[in-house]
Short mmCIF file of C-alpha atoms in Angstrom, two decimals:
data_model
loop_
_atom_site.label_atom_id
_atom_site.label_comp_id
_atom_site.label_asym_id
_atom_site.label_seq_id
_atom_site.Cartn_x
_atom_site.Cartn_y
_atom_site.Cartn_z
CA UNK X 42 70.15 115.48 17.96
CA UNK X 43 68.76 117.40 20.95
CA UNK X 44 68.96 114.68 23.19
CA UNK X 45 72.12 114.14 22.12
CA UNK X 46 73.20 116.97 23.20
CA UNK X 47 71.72 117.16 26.89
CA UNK X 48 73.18 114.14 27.13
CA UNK X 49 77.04 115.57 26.80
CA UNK X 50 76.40 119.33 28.29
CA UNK X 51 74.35 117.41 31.69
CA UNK X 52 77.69 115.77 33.03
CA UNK X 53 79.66 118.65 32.56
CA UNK X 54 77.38 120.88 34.14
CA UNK X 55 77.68 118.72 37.30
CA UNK X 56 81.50 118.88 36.68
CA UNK X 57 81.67 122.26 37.06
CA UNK X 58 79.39 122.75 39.85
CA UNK X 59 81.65 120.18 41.82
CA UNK X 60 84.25 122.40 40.36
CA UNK X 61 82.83 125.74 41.80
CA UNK X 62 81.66 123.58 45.22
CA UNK X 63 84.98 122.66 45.99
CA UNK X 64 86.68 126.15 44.84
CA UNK X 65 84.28 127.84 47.10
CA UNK X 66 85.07 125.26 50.22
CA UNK X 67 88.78 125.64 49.49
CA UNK X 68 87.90 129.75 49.36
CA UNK X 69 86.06 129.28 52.49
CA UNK X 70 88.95 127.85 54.44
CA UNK X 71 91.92 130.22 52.95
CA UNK X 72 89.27 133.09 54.37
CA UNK X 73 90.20 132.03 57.61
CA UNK X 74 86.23 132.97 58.73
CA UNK X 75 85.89 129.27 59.82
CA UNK X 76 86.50 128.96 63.97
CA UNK X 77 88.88 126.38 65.26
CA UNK X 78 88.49 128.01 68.79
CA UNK X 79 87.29 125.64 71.18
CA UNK X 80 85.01 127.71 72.30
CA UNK X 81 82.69 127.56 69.73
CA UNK X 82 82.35 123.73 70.03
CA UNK X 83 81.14 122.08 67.07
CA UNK X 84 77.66 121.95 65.46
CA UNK X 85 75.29 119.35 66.52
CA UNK X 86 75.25 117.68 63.00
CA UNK X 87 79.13 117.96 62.98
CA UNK X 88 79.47 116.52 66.88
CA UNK X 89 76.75 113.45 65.94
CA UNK X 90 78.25 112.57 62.39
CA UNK X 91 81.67 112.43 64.06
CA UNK X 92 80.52 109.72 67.13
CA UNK X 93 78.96 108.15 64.08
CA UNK X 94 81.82 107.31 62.04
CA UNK X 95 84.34 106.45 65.46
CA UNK X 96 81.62 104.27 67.27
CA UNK X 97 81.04 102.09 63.69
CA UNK X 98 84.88 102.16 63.19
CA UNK X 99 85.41 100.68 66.57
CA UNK X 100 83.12 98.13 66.01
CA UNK X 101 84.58 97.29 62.89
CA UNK X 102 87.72 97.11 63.66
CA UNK X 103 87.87 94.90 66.94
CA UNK X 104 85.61 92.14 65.45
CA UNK X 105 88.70 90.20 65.33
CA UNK X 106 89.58 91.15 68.66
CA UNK X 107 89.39 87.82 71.30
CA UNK X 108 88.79 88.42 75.12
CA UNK X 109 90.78 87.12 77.31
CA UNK X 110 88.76 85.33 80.74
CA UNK X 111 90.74 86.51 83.01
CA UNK X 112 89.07 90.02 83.21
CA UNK X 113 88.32 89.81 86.52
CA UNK X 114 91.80 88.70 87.67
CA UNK X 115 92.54 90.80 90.66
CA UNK X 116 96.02 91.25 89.41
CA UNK X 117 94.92 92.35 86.27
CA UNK X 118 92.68 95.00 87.74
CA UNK X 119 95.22 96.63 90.19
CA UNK X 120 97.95 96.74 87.44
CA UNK X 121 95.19 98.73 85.47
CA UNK X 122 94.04 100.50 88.41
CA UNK X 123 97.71 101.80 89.08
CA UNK X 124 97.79 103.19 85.29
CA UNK X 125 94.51 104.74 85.80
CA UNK X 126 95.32 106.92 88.65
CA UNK X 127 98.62 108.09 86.52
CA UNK X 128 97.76 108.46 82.87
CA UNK X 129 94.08 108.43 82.69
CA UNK X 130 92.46 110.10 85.50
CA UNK X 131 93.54 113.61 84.79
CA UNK X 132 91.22 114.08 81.38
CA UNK X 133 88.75 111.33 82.36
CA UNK X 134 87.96 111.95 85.83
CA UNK X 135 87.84 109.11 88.84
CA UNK X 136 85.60 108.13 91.89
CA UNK X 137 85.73 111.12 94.13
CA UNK X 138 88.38 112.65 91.78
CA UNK X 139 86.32 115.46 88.77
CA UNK X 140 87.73 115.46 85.87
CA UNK X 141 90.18 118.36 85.52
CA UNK X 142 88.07 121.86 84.20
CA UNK X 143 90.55 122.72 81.57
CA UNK X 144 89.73 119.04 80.11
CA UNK X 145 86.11 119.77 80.66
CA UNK X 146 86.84 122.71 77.70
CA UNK X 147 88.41 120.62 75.17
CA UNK X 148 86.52 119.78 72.03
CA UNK X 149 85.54 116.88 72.35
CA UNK X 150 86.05 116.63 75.94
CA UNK X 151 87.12 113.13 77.43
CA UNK X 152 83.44 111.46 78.52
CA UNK X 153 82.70 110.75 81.78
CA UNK X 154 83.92 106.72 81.92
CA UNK X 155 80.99 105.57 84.30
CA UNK X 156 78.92 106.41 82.05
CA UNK X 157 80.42 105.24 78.64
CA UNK X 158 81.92 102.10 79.76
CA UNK X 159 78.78 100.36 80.07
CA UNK X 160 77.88 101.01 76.49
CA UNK X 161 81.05 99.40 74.98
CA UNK X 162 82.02 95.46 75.09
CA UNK X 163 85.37 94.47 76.65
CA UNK X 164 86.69 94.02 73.06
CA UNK X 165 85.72 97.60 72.09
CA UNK X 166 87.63 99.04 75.32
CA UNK X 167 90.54 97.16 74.18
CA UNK X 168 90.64 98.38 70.91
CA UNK X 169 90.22 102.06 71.82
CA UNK X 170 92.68 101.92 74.77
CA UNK X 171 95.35 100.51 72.49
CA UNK X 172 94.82 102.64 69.29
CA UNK X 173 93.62 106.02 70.92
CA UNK X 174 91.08 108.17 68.77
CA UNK X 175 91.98 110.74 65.59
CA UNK X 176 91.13 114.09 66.59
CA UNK X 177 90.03 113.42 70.43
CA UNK X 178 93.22 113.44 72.07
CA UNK X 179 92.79 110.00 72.91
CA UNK X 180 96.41 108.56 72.51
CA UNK X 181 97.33 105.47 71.26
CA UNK X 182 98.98 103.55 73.74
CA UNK X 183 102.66 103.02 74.38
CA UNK X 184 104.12 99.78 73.12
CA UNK X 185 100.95 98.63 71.83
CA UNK X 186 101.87 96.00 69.75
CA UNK X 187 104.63 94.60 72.33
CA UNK X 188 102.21 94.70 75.29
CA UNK X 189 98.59 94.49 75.06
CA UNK X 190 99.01 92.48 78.63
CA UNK X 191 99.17 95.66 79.61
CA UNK X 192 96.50 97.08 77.15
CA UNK X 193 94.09 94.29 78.81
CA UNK X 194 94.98 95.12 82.55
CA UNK X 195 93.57 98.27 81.80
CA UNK X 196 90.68 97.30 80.20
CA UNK X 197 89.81 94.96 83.47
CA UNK X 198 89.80 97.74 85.68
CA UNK X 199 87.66 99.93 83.02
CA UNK X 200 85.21 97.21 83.60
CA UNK X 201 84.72 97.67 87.45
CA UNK X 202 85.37 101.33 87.26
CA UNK X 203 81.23 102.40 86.96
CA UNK X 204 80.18 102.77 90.36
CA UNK X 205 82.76 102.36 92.07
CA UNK X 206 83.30 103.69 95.73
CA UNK X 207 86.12 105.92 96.30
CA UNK X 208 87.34 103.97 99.07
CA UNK X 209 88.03 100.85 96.58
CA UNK X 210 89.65 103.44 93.80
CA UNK X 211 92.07 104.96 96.33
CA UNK X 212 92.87 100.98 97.78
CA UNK X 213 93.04 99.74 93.91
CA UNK X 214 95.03 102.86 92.56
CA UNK X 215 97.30 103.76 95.16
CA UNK X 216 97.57 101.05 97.45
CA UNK X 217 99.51 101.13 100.57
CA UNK X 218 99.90 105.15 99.79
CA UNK X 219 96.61 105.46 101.57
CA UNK X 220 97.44 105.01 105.07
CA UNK X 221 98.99 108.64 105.12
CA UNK X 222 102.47 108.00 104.52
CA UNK X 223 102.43 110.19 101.78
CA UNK X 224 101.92 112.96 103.66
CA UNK X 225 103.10 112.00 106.62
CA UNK X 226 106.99 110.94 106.00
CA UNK X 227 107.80 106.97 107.34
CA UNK X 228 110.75 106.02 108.97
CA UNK X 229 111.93 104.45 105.14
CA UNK X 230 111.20 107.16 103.50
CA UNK X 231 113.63 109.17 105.73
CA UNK X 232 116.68 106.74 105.32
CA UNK X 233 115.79 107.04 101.40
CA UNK X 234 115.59 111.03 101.43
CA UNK X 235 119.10 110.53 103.28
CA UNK X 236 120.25 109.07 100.32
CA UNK X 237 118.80 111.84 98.15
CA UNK X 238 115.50 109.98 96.95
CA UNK X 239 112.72 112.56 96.47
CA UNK X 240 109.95 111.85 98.39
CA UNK X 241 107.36 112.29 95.93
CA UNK X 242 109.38 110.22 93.81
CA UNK X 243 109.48 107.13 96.02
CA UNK X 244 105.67 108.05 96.67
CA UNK X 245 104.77 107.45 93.39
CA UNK X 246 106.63 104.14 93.05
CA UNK X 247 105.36 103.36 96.17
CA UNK X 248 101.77 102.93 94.55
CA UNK X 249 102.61 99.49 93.36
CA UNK X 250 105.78 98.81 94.17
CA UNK X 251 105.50 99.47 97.76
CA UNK X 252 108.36 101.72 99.44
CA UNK X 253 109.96 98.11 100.43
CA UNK X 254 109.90 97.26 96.80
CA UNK X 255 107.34 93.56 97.45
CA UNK X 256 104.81 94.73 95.53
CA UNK X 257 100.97 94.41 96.51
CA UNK X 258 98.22 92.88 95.77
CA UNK X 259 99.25 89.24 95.70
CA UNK X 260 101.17 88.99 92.01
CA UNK X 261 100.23 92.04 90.11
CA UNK X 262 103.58 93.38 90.47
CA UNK X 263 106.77 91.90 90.48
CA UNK X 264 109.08 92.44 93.50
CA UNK X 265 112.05 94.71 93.06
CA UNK X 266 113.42 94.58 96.97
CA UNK X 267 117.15 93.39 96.62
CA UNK X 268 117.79 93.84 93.32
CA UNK X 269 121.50 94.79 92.62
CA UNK X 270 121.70 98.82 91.83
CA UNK X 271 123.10 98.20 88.37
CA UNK X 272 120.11 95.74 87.59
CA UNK X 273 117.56 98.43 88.49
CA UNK X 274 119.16 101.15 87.25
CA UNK X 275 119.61 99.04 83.57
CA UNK X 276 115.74 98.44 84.14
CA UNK X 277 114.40 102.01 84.56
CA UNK X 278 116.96 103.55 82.14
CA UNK X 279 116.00 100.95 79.21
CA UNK X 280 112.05 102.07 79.78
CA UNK X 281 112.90 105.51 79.58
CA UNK X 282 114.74 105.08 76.61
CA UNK X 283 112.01 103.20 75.29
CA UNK X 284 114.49 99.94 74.81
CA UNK X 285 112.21 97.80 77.69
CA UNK X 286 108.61 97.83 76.46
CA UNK X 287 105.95 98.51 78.62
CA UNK X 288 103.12 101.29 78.32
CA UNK X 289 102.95 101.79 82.12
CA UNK X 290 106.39 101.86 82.75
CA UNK X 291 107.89 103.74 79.61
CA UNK X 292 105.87 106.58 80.48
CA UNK X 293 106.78 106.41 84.55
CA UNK X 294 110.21 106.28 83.75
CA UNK X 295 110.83 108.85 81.16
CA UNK X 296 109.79 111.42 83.26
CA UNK X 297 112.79 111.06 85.74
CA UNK X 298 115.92 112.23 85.63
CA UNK X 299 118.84 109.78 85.92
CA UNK X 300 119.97 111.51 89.19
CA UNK X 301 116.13 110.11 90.63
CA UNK X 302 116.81 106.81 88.69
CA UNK X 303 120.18 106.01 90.26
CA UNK X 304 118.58 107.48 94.10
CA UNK X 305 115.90 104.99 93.31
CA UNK X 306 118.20 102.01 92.41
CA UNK X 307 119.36 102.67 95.54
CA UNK X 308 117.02 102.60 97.50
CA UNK X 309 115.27 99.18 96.23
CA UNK X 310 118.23 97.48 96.11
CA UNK X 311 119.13 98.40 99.45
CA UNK X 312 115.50 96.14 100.82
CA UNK X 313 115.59 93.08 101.93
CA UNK X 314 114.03 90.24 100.28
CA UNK X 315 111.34 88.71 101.72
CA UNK X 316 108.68 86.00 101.44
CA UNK X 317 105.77 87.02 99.06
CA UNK X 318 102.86 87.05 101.63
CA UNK X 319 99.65 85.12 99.97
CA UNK X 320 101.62 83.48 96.98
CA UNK X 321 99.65 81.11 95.38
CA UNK X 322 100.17 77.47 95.68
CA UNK X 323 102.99 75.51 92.94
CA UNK X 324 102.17 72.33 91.45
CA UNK X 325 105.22 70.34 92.94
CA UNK X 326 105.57 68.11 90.14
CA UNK X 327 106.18 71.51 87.74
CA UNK X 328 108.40 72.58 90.39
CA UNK X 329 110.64 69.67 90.06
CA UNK X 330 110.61 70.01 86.24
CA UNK X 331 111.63 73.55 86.49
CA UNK X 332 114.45 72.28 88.81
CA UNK X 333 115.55 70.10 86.72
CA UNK X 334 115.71 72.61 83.56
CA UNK X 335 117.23 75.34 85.54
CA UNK X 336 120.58 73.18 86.84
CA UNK X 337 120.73 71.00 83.94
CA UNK X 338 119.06 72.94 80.89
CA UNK X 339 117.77 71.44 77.97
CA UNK X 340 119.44 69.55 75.17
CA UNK X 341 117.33 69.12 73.00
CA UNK X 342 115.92 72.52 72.66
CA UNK X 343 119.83 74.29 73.53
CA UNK X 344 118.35 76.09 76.56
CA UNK X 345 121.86 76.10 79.36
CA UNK X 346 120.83 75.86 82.56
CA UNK X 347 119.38 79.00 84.20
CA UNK X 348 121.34 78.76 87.80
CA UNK X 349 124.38 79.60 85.66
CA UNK X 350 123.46 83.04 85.35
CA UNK X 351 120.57 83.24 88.14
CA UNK X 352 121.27 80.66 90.53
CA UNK X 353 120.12 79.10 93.45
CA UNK X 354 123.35 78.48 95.27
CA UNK X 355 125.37 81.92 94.78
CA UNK X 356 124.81 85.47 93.82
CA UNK X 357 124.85 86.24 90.03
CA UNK X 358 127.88 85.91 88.24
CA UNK X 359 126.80 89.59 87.19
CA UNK X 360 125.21 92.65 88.92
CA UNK X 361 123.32 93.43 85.51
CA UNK X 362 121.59 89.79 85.75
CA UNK X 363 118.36 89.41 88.03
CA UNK X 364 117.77 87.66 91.05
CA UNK X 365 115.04 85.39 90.41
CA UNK X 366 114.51 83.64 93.69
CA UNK X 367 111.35 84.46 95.56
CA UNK X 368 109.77 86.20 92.11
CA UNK X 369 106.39 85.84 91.18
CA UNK X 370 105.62 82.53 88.95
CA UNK X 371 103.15 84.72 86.68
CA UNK X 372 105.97 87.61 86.09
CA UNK X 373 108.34 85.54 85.65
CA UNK X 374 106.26 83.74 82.52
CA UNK X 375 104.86 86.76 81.42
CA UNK X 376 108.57 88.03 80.74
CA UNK X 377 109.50 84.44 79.49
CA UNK X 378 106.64 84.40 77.08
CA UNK X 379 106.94 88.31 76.08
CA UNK X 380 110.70 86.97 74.64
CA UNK X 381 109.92 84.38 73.00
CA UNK X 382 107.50 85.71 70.55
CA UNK X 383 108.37 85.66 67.17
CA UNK X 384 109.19 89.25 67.75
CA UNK X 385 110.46 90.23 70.70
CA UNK X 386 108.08 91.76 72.59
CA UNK X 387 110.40 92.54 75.90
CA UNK X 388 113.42 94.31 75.17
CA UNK X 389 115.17 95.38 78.29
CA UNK X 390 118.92 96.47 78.78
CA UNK X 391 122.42 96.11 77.37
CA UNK X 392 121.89 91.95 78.20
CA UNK X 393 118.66 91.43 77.40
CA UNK X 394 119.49 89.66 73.49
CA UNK X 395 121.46 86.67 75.69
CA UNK X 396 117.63 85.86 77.05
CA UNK X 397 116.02 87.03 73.95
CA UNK X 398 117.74 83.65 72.09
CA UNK X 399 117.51 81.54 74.84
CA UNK X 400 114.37 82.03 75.93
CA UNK X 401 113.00 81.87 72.20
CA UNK X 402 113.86 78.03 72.13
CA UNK X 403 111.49 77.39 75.13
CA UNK X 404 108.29 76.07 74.94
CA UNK X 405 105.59 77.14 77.05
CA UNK X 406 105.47 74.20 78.64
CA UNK X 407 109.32 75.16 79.71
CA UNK X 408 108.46 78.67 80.79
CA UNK X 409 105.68 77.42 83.09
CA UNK X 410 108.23 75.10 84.62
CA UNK X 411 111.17 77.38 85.23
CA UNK X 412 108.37 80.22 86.59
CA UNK X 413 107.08 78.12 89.35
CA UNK X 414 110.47 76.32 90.51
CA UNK X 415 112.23 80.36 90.94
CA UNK X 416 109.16 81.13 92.63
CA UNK X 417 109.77 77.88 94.95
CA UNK X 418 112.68 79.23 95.75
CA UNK X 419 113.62 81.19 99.39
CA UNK X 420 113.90 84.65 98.32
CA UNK X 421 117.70 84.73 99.39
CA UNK X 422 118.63 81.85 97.80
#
C-alpha cells in the first residue's frame, strides 16, 4: 500500500513544483527587476545558447536550398555590391567604412562580415539574407519570395566581401560616383538641378544607373536613358508602392517623394540612348528566332507579336510601354522569366497584367529568343 502511494503523491509533487517554478518566473517578470537595457548585454550562457539555436536553425533550414554557379558573375556581384553600400553597410560595417557606433551598442550587435562570412556556405548566406534573424534586427528581405535573384546577387558579393580592398568596394558599390562628381557637381548634373533634380538624389541613382542612365558594369543593370517620362515615372512609383517587386529597388524608391520621382523621370528620359559598351556577343541564329517571334508572334502558344507594342520600326504606340531596343539580353529575360512564373513574380505598373498573360504562355526557349533579338537591336530603333 505504501508504494502505492509514493507512486500517486511523486507526480504531483513535480506538478506543483513546475507549478511554483513557473509562478515564480511569471512573478519574476511582472517585478519588472529583469533588465532589457542594452547595456547590460546578455549573460554568456544566454548569448552562447542563443547562436546555438540560430546557427543549427540555419543549417536546418537551407538544406534544401540549391546554389546557383553563377556566384562569381560580375553582374551578380555589382548588383549586390550596390545594395550593400545602401542597406547593409550602415549596421555591418564595409572596407574602409566602421560599422556605425550606435550599431556597435545594440544587443546583439551586427558581426563584423569579414569575419563571419567565411564560416557560413553560400546556401546559409542565402537563407539568412532572405529570412533575416528573430530578435537580431536582421530583417527579412523585401520581396523575398518574388526575387531571390536579387537575394543571390547579394549573396555573391558577401562572398568576395572578406578582404577586400577599399579601392574595389568603392569601384563595386558606387561605381562611376568615385571619380568626384559627387562632390564636385558635372556639367549633367547642373542641367538636371535646372530641372529641379536634387543632387544627392541623382547621386545616389547615379551608383548604378549612371547619371546618363546606361548602367555599368557590362549587364548588371538595365539601361534607363530614353525612357519616356510616364514609363519611368510608372516604374519608380509601382516600387514605392510596393506593386513592382524588387528588394533593392522597393526600398530606393519609397524613400522619395513623387516631386523627386517625376524630377528624376525627367531627367533619364531626357538621355540619349546609346550603344551598350562591352555587350556580350548574340548567337545570330537566336537572334533571328527572336525576330521572327517579335513581328510575327506565336500561334501556337497565342503570344502577338512584340513590335506591336515595342517595336522596331516606330515609337510605342504608348508612353507607359518600354523601349526595348538596345536593352540588355539578360534583363530583358530576367523580367520575361520573373512573369511567367506560376505566380507572378514581377508586378510593375497600371499595364503590367497585359505582359503578365502574355508572357506566361512563353517558353523559355521563347524568352531567350526575344531577349537577344531586342538586344540586337540599335538602341534608337
Amino acid at each position: 500500500m505504501k508504494w502505492r502511494i509514493d507512486f500517486f503523491v511523486t507526480p504531483l509533487r513535480v506538478a506543483l513544483a513546475a507549478v511554483a517554478v513557473a509562478g515564480g518566473v511569471l512573478a519574476f517578470g511582472w517585478s519588472g527587476l529583469f533588465s532589457v537595457a542594452a547595456t547590460s548585454g546578455h549573460w554568456p550562457i544566454t548569448d552562447w545558447f542563443l547562436h546555438y539555436v540560430m546557427i543549427n536553425s540555419v543549417k536546418t533550414h537551407s538544406i534544401a536550398v540549391e546554389t546557383p554557379r553563377n556566384l562569381d558573375d560580375p553582374a551578380l556581384i555589382a548588383r549586390g555590391a550596390g545594395h550593400y553600400a545602401s542597406g547593409c553597410a550602415s549596421c555591418h560595417g564595409a572596407p574602409g567604412r566602421p560599422r556605425n557606433p550606435v550599431i556597435r551598442e545594440m544587443v546583439p550587435t551586427a558581426p563584423d562580415l569579414d569575419a563571419k562570412v567565411p564560416t557560413w556556405e553560400p546556401k546559409h548566406l542565402f537563407w539568412i539574407v532572405k529570412n533575416g534573424v528573430k530578435y537580431a534586427g536582421m530583417p527579412a528581405w523585401v520581396s523575398a519570395e518574388e526575387r531571390e535573384d536579387e537575394v543571390w546577387a547579394v549573396v555573391a558579393f558577401l562572398l568576395k566581401l572578406p578582404g577586400m580592398s577599399d579601392e574595389t568596394y568603392r569601384r563595386l558599390a558606387m561605381g562611376q560616383e568615385n571619380d568626384g562628381a559627387v562632390g564636385g557637381l558635372t556639367a549633367l548634373a547642373h542641367r538636371a538641378q535646372g530641372r529641379g533634380l536634387r543632387e544627392d538624389v541623382l547621386a545616389d541613382c547615379a551608383r548604378c544607373h549612371g547619371r546618363d542612365g546606361m548602367g555599368r558594369d557590362g549587364d548588371a543593370f538595365p539601361v534607363i536613358a530614353g525612357q519616356s517620362e510616364d514609363y519611368i515615372y510608372d516604374t519608380l512609383a509601382a516600387y514605392a508602392l510596393n506593386k513592382r517587386y524588387s528588394g533593392v529597388m522597393e526600398t530606393a524608391a519609397a524613400r522619395l517623394p513623387y516631386s523627386d520621382i517625376a524630377a528624376l523621370a525627367e531627367h533619364y528620359a531626357a538621355q540619349p540612348r546609346k550603344p551598350v559598351e562591352g555587350a556580350k556577343p548574340l548567337d545570330p541564329a537566336l537572334v533571328a528566332r527572336g525576330e521572327k517571334i517579335a513581328r510575327e508572334g506565336l500561334r501556337d502558344t497565342g503570344t502577338p507579336a512584340c513590335s506591336s507594342c515595342h517595336g522596331p520600326g516606330r515609337e510605342t504606340p504608348n508612353p507607359a510601354y518600354p523601349k526595348l531596343a538596345g536593352q540588355h539580353a539578360s534583363y530583358l529575360e530576367t523580367q520575361l522569366t520573373l512573369w511567367e512564373k506560376e505566380h507572378d513574380s514581377r508586378g510593375g505598373g497600371p499595364f503590367s497584367g497585359i505582359m503578365r498573360k502574355i508572357a506566361f504562355g512563353m517558353t523559355e526557349a521563347d524568352i531567350k529568343a526575344v531577349a537577344a533579338y531586342y538586344a540586337s537591336l540599335p538602341p534608337g530603333e
